[in-house]
Amino acid sequence: MKKIKIGIVGASGYTGSELVRILLNHPNAVIEYITSESSAGKPFADLHGAFRGLMELPLVKVEEALDMEVDVVFLALPHSVSMNFAPKFLERGRVVIDLSGDYRLDDVALYEKWYQKHVSPEFIEKAAYGLPELFKEDIRKADLIANPGCYPTSAILALAPIIASGNYVESTIIVDSKSGTTGAGIKPGGSTHFPSLYGNFFAYKVDGHRHQPEIHNILSKLNSKPFSVRFTPHLLPIDRGILSTTYVKPSQKIDLNDLRAFFSNFYAGQPFVRLTSSPPQVKNVKGSNFADIFPFYDEENDLIVILSVIDNLVKGAAGQAVHNMNIRFDLDEKAGLNLAPLNP
Amino acid sequence: MKKIKIGIVGASGYTGSELVRILLNHPNAVIEYITSESSAGKPFADLHGAFRGLMELPLVKVEEALDMEVDVVFLALPHSVSMNFAPKFLERGRVVIDLSGDYRLDDVALYEKWYQKHVSPEFIEKAAYGLPELFKEDIRKADLIANPGCYPTSAILALAPIIASGNYVESTIIVDSKSGTTGAGIKPGGSTHFPSLYGNFFAYKVDGHRHQPEIHNILSKLNSKPFSVRFTPHLLPIDRGILSTTYVKPSQKIDLNDLRAFFSNFYAGQPFVRLTSSPPQVKNVKGSNFADIFPFYDEENDLIVILSVIDNLVKGAAGQAVHNMNIRFDLDEKAGLNLAPLNP
Amino acid sequence: MKKIKIGIVGASGYTGSELVRILLNHPNAVIEYITSESSAGKPFADLHGAFRGLMELPLVKVEEALDMEVDVVFLALPHSVSMNFAPKFLERGRVVIDLSGDYRLDDVALYEKWYQKHVSPEFIEKAAYGLPELFKEDIRKADLIANPGCYPTSAILALAPIIASGNYVESTIIVDSKSGTTGAGIKPGGSTHFPSLYGNFFAYKVDGHRHQPEIHNILSKLNSKPFSVRFTPHLLPIDRGILSTTYVKPSQKIDLNDLRAFFSNFYAGQPFVRLTSSPPQVKNVKGSNFADIFPFYDEENDLIVILSVIDNLVKGAAGQAVHNMNIRFDLDEKAGLNLAPLNP
Amino acid sequence: MKKIKIGIVGASGYTGSELVRILLNHPNAVIEYITSESSAGKPFADLHGAFRGLMELPLVKVEEALDMEVDVVFLALPHSVSMNFAPKFLERGRVVIDLSGDYRLDDVALYEKWYQKHVSPEFIEKAAYGLPELFKEDIRKADLIANPGCYPTSAILALAPIIASGNYVESTIIVDSKSGTTGAGIKPGGSTHFPSLYGNFFAYKVDGHRHQPEIHNILSKLNSKPFSVRFTPHLLPIDRGILSTTYVKPSQKIDLNDLRAFFSNFYAGQPFVRLTSSPPQVKNVKGSNFADIFPFYDEENDLIVILSVIDNLVKGAAGQAVHNMNIRFDLDEKAGLNLAPLNP
C-alpha cells in the first residue's frame, strides 16, 4: 500500500493534535515528525495526555525538521508564522498544506488590510484554496494548499450553490455564525475562561472579522455578479462545532423541492456533504469530516435560508487538510476520514 | 406601605417558580395563593426544592382560587389554557397578567392561524401588550395585560427605535435568535434531553414559529410603513438567556454615534434597558430584569445590526410581569426588580 | 481476512448506537442486522441522525433476526429484557454478548434481590464476566459473555490489584463514583432534563445501587479475605465519562513507588489500561476504550486512593463488548479499538 | 434604620463582585469604597459588566482607602496579600472580615507549613473563625473575622454534629469534594480553559490541599478525641457550587431517623442550614446562602454518609462574610441574605 511520509509543524495547538488523531488511523500515513519549539525532546503525549500510548514520538524543532525527508508538511501554526516557513519547505520539494490564513486570500493587498505585511506574497497566487468540493482540480496540482478557515468552510459550502447559479439579487448576504470554543485556540484568555463562558453566549468582532473577506473573496470566484457579505461571529459555550445561518435574497422565486434538488445535484459525489431533511445539529458531525447542510426557502419573505454545520477542528481544519492530502497524492478521497460522529 | 394581594395560577412550571422567586423579595407583594391541579395540598417547595424554607404555602386548585380575594392574578399557564381562565378572574374584578400567548396578538384571525380556536376572543382587544418600554400608558389602565413572549421581548426592544423612526427600507428584517433551554419549559423531551443537547446547537421551527407574527404585529403598531420579519430561533445548550441578532436595512445612511444617541434617547428613563458599548453577553443579565442592547452600523454593507440579550425567565417572562404589576398598581417601577445579575 | 457476522439487538439506545460506531471501522466486522421493535423497516440513521450516510441498514424485528445467520449477537437491551432473548440466540448457536445486567452476578438470589425474578437462571453460571483484564481465559471459551456495568468497570479495575494482593484490612472499601449522563440512557426524564441538570450535580441512589453488589461480587472472586463495599454514585452534568475515587485501607504500609510498580506489573500487556502520572481526566479517554488509572498512597492517613476514568459508553459498554468479541473469536485484541480520544 | 459603612478591598475577583451583588440589596449596608490597584479611577462596572448601572462607584487604591471612614472592611484578596493589610485596618479601628486563608488556622506553624511565612502572626489567635453555625459568640466579639474556606464550609457543616457528639471511631474521615470553577478564581489558566474543562472532570491536589488542615483544625476544636481527615478535591465543569460527600465510621450503631433528628436539633435555629429528605443538589442553593445537608446511615456497612452542598461564592465566601457582618454588628442575621436560589 502506498505510504505518504508526513511532517506536522506545530504540535501544541488543537489543529496539530487533531491531525495526529486523524492520521493515526489513516492507512497511507506515516508520521515522520512533529515539531515544537518549546517542548522539543519530549514525547508528543506530554502535551496532549489523551494520546498517551498512542503517539509518543519525541518532538523536534522546526529547524531540524526542515531537512527531514517527507512528502507533505502540514503547517499547524498561527497566522503570520506560517508564511515564514512555507517557502522553506516548498524549496525543499515538500508539498505544503497550510492550516493558517496566510495563503487563503488571492490578493496581497486584501491580506495586508486584514492581517499584516506578507513576507512571501509571491506564493499567494500559487496556492490552491483547499476546499475540495469546489476546487478539487486545483488541489490535485498544487504544491501549496491553503486550508480554508473554519467559518468560511461552513459559509461557503452553504452559499456556493446559490452564488454559482447566480440566483441572488445584488445585495448583502447575511452570514450569522456560531462557533464552539476550540476555534479560539488552546491559549487561555478572559473570554474563554470557564466561569465566564459557561452559560454565556455573545457575538464578537462585530465590526470586522478576517473570515468575512475570505468568504467574499472565495465566493466571488464563482460568479462575477456582485454581492457583499455581512458576517457576524458568535461564541458558543461548547467545545466543537460551527453552525452558520445564512440569508440570501433570490433574484427569482424558487420552490423548496427544486432548491433541495439543486443542492443535491451540486454536491453529487462529494463524500463529506450531507443534505439533511431537518435543521442540522452540530453534534451530529462531532469528530467527523461531514458538513451537514439544510437549504430552506422562506416563501413569505422570498428568502433563501441555509443552515450548515461542521466540526471546526475536522471539516473546518485537520480533516479537510487530510482530505486535501488525499486528493493531492491521489489516494482514496475518504482514506482515514471514515470517522463516525461521536453520538451523543 | 401599600400591599398588593397576589394569586399565582400555575405552580409547576418555570415561570410560576420565577414569579415566586421575584415576589418573595418584593416589598409590596403578598402572595395569597399558588395553584396546582396535580399537587394541590402539597407545599410549593415540594415542586421546586430550591424554595424549601422560603415558600411552603400549600397549593390550591384553581377552582378554589377563583373566589379567593386578591388584587392581581398572574396566569403562568400554557397557551390555550389561559384563555379559559382569564375571563373568570376578570369577571371577579381581578387584574389579570397573562404570561401565555393567548392575548398578545390583537387580531383573532392571526391568533387562530398560529395557535388554535380562541374561546374568549372578545378580550383580545381589551388586553394591553405588556412591554413597558413601549406601552406604559396602556398598561397603567388595563385590567388584562398580555405579557410578551420571550423572543419578541428581545427582538422588539432591539428594533423598536428603528421602526418607530421609519429609517428602514420596505423589505425583510432578519431576526436570528438564540435561546437557552428554560424557554422550552419544564417538561422533559427528546430535544432537551441532557446527553443530546450538551455540546449541541441547532435551529428549529425554521418554517414558522409563533413569535414571528407577534414580533411583526407589535412592531407594526409603531409605523404604517410596511416591512416583513424573518425569524429563525435556535436552541442554545445553556439554561437561561436569549440573544437576538437583528439586521435592518436603513432607508438612509446613518453614523454609528448618531445611532447610539438615538437609541439612548429612545430609551431614556427606562430603568431596565442598558445600552452597552460592546456586544452584550447573556450572562451579564442572568437572573435580572435587564435588557442589554448594542446597536451597530455596518458601514460597508449599509446595514444596521442590533444585538440584544435578556434573561428569558425574567425580562422575558416573570420579571416583566412584575414590572407590569408595578405600573398597573402605581408602585415604584423597580420595586422587587433590583435584581443584580448573578456574576459569573 | 477473517470476517465475523454480527447481529445487534436493540438499536434505539446509546449502547446500540455506540456498537455501530465502533464496528463500522472494525476490519473483521460485518453487521448483518440491527433490530428495533418500534422502528422496523426504517434505516438505522433515522434513529441516530449522526449516522446518515454511514449506516442506512433497514432495522428488523428481533423475531425476524433470530434465524438470521450470524456468529455473534450483541444484546443492547434493558435489564430484564435481555434474559428473555439470550437463551433463544444461544439455542441457535450464536455467541451472545449481553450488555445488560442480567448475567453479571453469578448468584441468582443476589440477582433477584437487586433486580427481579430471573427467567433463565440456568445460564447465569455459564456466563463469563466480560472484563478482559481479569477474565480473558473465561471469555475465550464462553458462549455467553456478560458485559460489565459501567461503574463496576471503573471500580473493579481500580481495586483489583489491591484485592488480588490481599493488602487490605477487613473493612469497608469506599467507591465514590461520578458519571456522565449517557449512563442514564436515551429516555428523557426529570433528572436529565437539560435546564435541571445544567450547572447541577448530585448523588443518587444513596441507599443502594445495583452496581454495588456487582463490584463486590466480582472482586470477591479475587480473594477470600472479606471486605465490604460502600458505593455512592453521582450524576455529572456532562455527556460521557466516569471517574471513580476509591479508598482502601492497606493491611501494611506501602511506598508510593512500589504501589505504582505493582499496578504496572498487574496490568502489563493489557492494551487498554494506562497508568497515569497525574490524576486522570475523563476527557482524556473520551470516545476511546482506555481506562486511565492513577494509584496514590496517602501516607499521613495510611490510605490507598485510586482514581480511574473510562468513557462509560466505550470501555464501560460497547468498546468492552467489542473487545470481548475480539477475544472470543481470536482476533487481534485491539481490532477496531484503535480509537484515539477526542481531544479536546 | 441602622446603617453600616463598608469598604471592600479587592474588586477584580469573584468574591469582591459577589460582595457587591449581595450588599447592593442589604438594607443596612452603605458601600463607601471598593479598591483596585490596577483599575483605580474606573467605575466598578468596568470590571464586571453585569453591574452596569447598578454599581458605578469609581475604584480607589487601597492606600487611599486606609483612612476612609468605615465600620467594616471586607478583604477580598488572595492568600498572603491579606495579612499585609488586615493589621493596618485593625489599627485604624475597622472591623476586618478577611475572605482569604490568612487567619483561618489558629496555629502559626501549621499555617506556615501549608501557606508561607506569616507576616502578622500575632493576629492569628485574635481572629474568630467565621462559621456562624459553630462560632456565633466568638464572631459577635471579634474585630478580625477569618471567613472560612469554601470546601471547609461544606465539610465542617456536614461533620460537626458527628464530631461534636463523639460518635466516631478514631480513624480516618473521608471528605470527597467536588467544586465548580469559580472556586479557582478569575485568572485564566490551562485547567479552567473552556475547551479543556467542558465535558471534563478530574481530581487535583491529591497529595495535599490547604483546606485539609483547615477542616481538621476547626473540627478538632469540637472534640478532643482524635481523628484524621482524608480530603480529595475534584473540579466540576460548572460555574458555582460545591458538593461534599463525607464518610465517617460511627463508634456505635445509629438509626437513620435518630441521625436525622440529631442533625435537626444540632442546627435548630440556624437560618441557613436546610436538612433535606433526599440527596441535595448544588443547583438548589445557587445564588443563595443556604447549606443543604443530607445525613444518611448505610446500615450494611455501618457507615455514616453525609452529603452537603453550598454555593461556593455565597455560603462559601461572600454570603457567609455578610452573615458574619450581620452578627458582629447586631443586625438581623438574615439581613440582605434572603436570596432565593436561581431555579433552575
GROMACS .gro file of N, CA, C and O in nm, chain B residues 96-138:
model
  172
  440VAL      N    1  -5.567   4.087   3.564
  440VAL     CA    2  -5.505   3.962   3.517
  440VAL      C    3  -5.381   3.993   3.434
  440VAL      O    4  -5.387   4.072   3.340
  441ILE      N    5  -5.270   3.932   3.472
  441ILE     CA    6  -5.148   3.942   3.392
  441ILE      C    7  -5.120   3.801   3.340
  441ILE      O    8  -5.091   3.709   3.417
  442ASP      N    9  -5.136   3.787   3.210
  442ASP     CA   10  -5.130   3.655   3.148
  442ASP      C   11  -4.994   3.633   3.084
  442ASP      O   12  -4.955   3.707   2.994
  443LEU      N   13  -4.924   3.531   3.128
  443LEU     CA   14  -4.790   3.504   3.073
  443LEU      C   15  -4.793   3.413   2.951
  443LEU      O   16  -4.688   3.382   2.895
  444SER      N   17  -4.911   3.368   2.910
  444SER     CA   18  -4.919   3.285   2.789
  444SER      C   19  -4.932   3.373   2.666
  444SER      O   20  -4.929   3.495   2.674
  445GLY      N   21  -4.948   3.310   2.551
  445GLY     CA   22  -4.960   3.385   2.425
  445GLY      C   23  -5.104   3.419   2.389
  445GLY      O   24  -5.128   3.477   2.282
  446ASP      N   25  -5.199   3.390   2.478
  446ASP     CA   26  -5.339   3.395   2.436
  446ASP      C   27  -5.395   3.534   2.405
  446ASP      O   28  -5.495   3.545   2.334
  447TYR      N   29  -5.336   3.637   2.460
  447TYR     CA   30  -5.390   3.771   2.433
  447TYR      C   31  -5.287   3.867   2.376
  447TYR      O   32  -5.303   3.989   2.383
  448ARG      N   33  -5.181   3.812   2.324
  448ARG     CA   34  -5.074   3.901   2.274
  448ARG      C   35  -5.104   3.962   2.139
  448ARG      O   36  -5.063   4.074   2.110
  449LEU      N   37  -5.169   3.886   2.053
  449LEU     CA   38  -5.198   3.935   1.918
  449LEU      C   39  -5.331   4.007   1.920
  449LEU      O   40  -5.428   3.958   1.979
  450ASP      N   41  -5.340   4.121   1.854
  450ASP     CA   42  -5.466   4.196   1.861
  450ASP      C   43  -5.558   4.159   1.745
  450ASP      O   44  -5.648   4.235   1.710
  451ASP      N   45  -5.539   4.044   1.689
  451ASP     CA   46  -5.612   4.003   1.569
  451ASP      C   47  -5.649   3.855   1.585
  451ASP      O   48  -5.563   3.767   1.585
  452VAL      N   49  -5.779   3.832   1.601
  452VAL     CA   50  -5.825   3.696   1.630
  452VAL      C   51  -5.786   3.599   1.518
  452VAL      O   52  -5.742   3.486   1.544
  453ALA      N   53  -5.801   3.643   1.395
  453ALA     CA   54  -5.770   3.554   1.283
  453ALA      C   55  -5.621   3.515   1.285
  453ALA      O   56  -5.586   3.399   1.262
  454LEU      N   57  -5.538   3.613   1.313
  454LEU     CA   58  -5.395   3.585   1.319
  454LEU      C   59  -5.366   3.486   1.433
  454LEU      O   60  -5.290   3.391   1.417
  455TYR      N   61  -5.429   3.510   1.547
  455TYR     CA   62  -5.412   3.418   1.659
  455TYR      C   63  -5.452   3.277   1.617
  455TYR      O   64  -5.381   3.180   1.641
  456GLU      N   65  -5.568   3.268   1.554
  456GLU     CA   66  -5.621   3.134   1.522
  456GLU      C   67  -5.540   3.066   1.413
  456GLU      O   68  -5.536   2.943   1.406
  457LYS      N   69  -5.473   3.145   1.331
  457LYS     CA   70  -5.384   3.084   1.231
  457LYS      C   71  -5.264   3.018   1.298
  457LYS      O   72  -5.220   2.910   1.261
  458TRP      N   73  -5.208   3.086   1.398
  458TRP     CA   74  -5.084   3.037   1.459
  458TRP      C   75  -5.106   2.951   1.582
  458TRP      O   76  -5.019   2.871   1.618
  459TYR      N   77  -5.218   2.970   1.651
  459TYR     CA   78  -5.243   2.891   1.771
  459TYR      C   79  -5.359   2.796   1.745
  459TYR      O   80  -5.343   2.693   1.682
  460GLN      N   81  -5.481   2.834   1.786
  460GLN     CA   82  -5.597   2.748   1.768
  460GLN      C   83  -5.721   2.834   1.786
  460GLN      O   84  -5.711   2.955   1.800
  461LYS      N   85  -5.837   2.774   1.787
  461LYS     CA   86  -5.961   2.848   1.807
  461LYS      C   87  -5.952   2.922   1.940
  461LYS      O   88  -5.909   2.864   2.042
  462HIS      N   89  -5.992   3.048   1.940
  462HIS     CA   90  -5.986   3.126   2.064
  462HIS      C   91  -6.122   3.119   2.133
  462HIS      O   92  -6.225   3.136   2.070
  463VAL      N   93  -6.124   3.092   2.262
  463VAL     CA   94  -6.254   3.078   2.331
  463VAL      C   95  -6.301   3.208   2.395
  463VAL      O   96  -6.416   3.217   2.439
  464SER      N   97  -6.212   3.308   2.402
  464SER     CA   98  -6.260   3.435   2.460
  464SER      C   99  -6.206   3.551   2.377
  464SER      O  100  -6.136   3.638   2.427
  465PRO      N  101  -6.238   3.549   2.247
  465PRO     CA  102  -6.178   3.648   2.156
  465PRO      C  103  -6.217   3.792   2.190
  465PRO      O  104  -6.144   3.885   2.156
  466GLU      N  105  -6.329   3.808   2.258
  466GLU     CA  106  -6.374   3.944   2.289
  466GLU      C  107  -6.276   4.015   2.383
  466GLU      O  108  -6.274   4.138   2.392
  467PHE      N  109  -6.190   3.939   2.450
  467PHE     CA  110  -6.095   4.003   2.541
  467PHE      C  111  -5.965   4.045   2.471
  467PHE      O  112  -5.886   4.119   2.526
  468ILE      N  113  -5.945   3.991   2.353
  468ILE     CA  114  -5.820   4.020   2.285
  468ILE      C  115  -5.796   4.170   2.269
  468ILE      O  116  -5.687   4.222   2.295
  469GLU      N  117  -5.899   4.241   2.231
  469GLU     CA  118  -5.871   4.384   2.211
  469GLU      C  119  -5.870   4.465   2.339
  469GLU      O  120  -5.825   4.579   2.341
  470LYS      N  121  -5.918   4.405   2.446
  470LYS     CA  122  -5.912   4.477   2.573
  470LYS      C  123  -5.774   4.466   2.637
  470LYS      O  124  -5.739   4.540   2.729
  471ALA      N  125  -5.697   4.369   2.590
  471ALA     CA  126  -5.568   4.343   2.654
  471ALA      C  127  -5.464   4.447   2.613
  471ALA      O  128  -5.456   4.487   2.498
  472ALA      N  129  -5.385   4.489   2.711
  472ALA     CA  130  -5.267   4.571   2.680
  472ALA      C  131  -5.149   4.476   2.657
  472ALA      O  132  -5.138   4.372   2.723
  473TYR      N  133  -5.063   4.512   2.565
  473TYR     CA  134  -4.942   4.433   2.543
  473TYR      C  135  -4.838   4.482   2.644
  473TYR      O  136  -4.795   4.599   2.638
  474GLY      N  137  -4.799   4.392   2.731
  474GLY     CA  138  -4.722   4.434   2.848
  474GLY      C  139  -4.574   4.454   2.827
  474GLY      O  140  -4.493   4.400   2.904
  475LEU      N  141  -4.538   4.532   2.728
  475LEU     CA  142  -4.397   4.570   2.712
  475LEU      C  143  -4.384   4.714   2.760
  475LEU      O  144  -4.415   4.809   2.685
  476PRO      N  145  -4.342   4.734   2.883
  476PRO     CA  146  -4.350   4.867   2.945
  476PRO      C  147  -4.276   4.976   2.868
  476PRO      O  148  -4.321   5.091   2.866
  477GLU      N  149  -4.166   4.942   2.805
  477GLU     CA  150  -4.088   5.045   2.736
  477GLU      C  151  -4.167   5.108   2.621
  477GLU      O  152  -4.137   5.220   2.579
  478LEU      N  153  -4.267   5.038   2.571
  478LEU     CA  154  -4.344   5.092   2.459
  478LEU      C  155  -4.488   5.127   2.495
  478LEU      O  156  -4.548   5.215   2.434
  479PHE      N  157  -4.544   5.056   2.592
  479PHE     CA  158  -4.688   5.070   2.613
  479PHE      C  159  -4.725   5.099   2.758
  479PHE      O  160  -4.825   5.048   2.809
  480LYS      N  161  -4.644   5.179   2.824
  480LYS     CA  162  -4.666   5.203   2.966
  480LYS      C  163  -4.805   5.259   2.996
  480LYS      O  164  -4.871   5.219   3.092
  481GLU      N  165  -4.850   5.352   2.911
  481GLU     CA  166  -4.981   5.413   2.941
  481GLU      C  167  -5.096   5.314   2.927
  481GLU      O  168  -5.190   5.314   3.007
  482ASP      N  169  -5.088   5.229   2.827
  482ASP     CA  170  -5.192   5.126   2.811
  482ASP      C  171  -5.193   5.033   2.932
  482ASP      O  172  -5.300   4.994   2.981
   0.00000   0.00000   0.00000
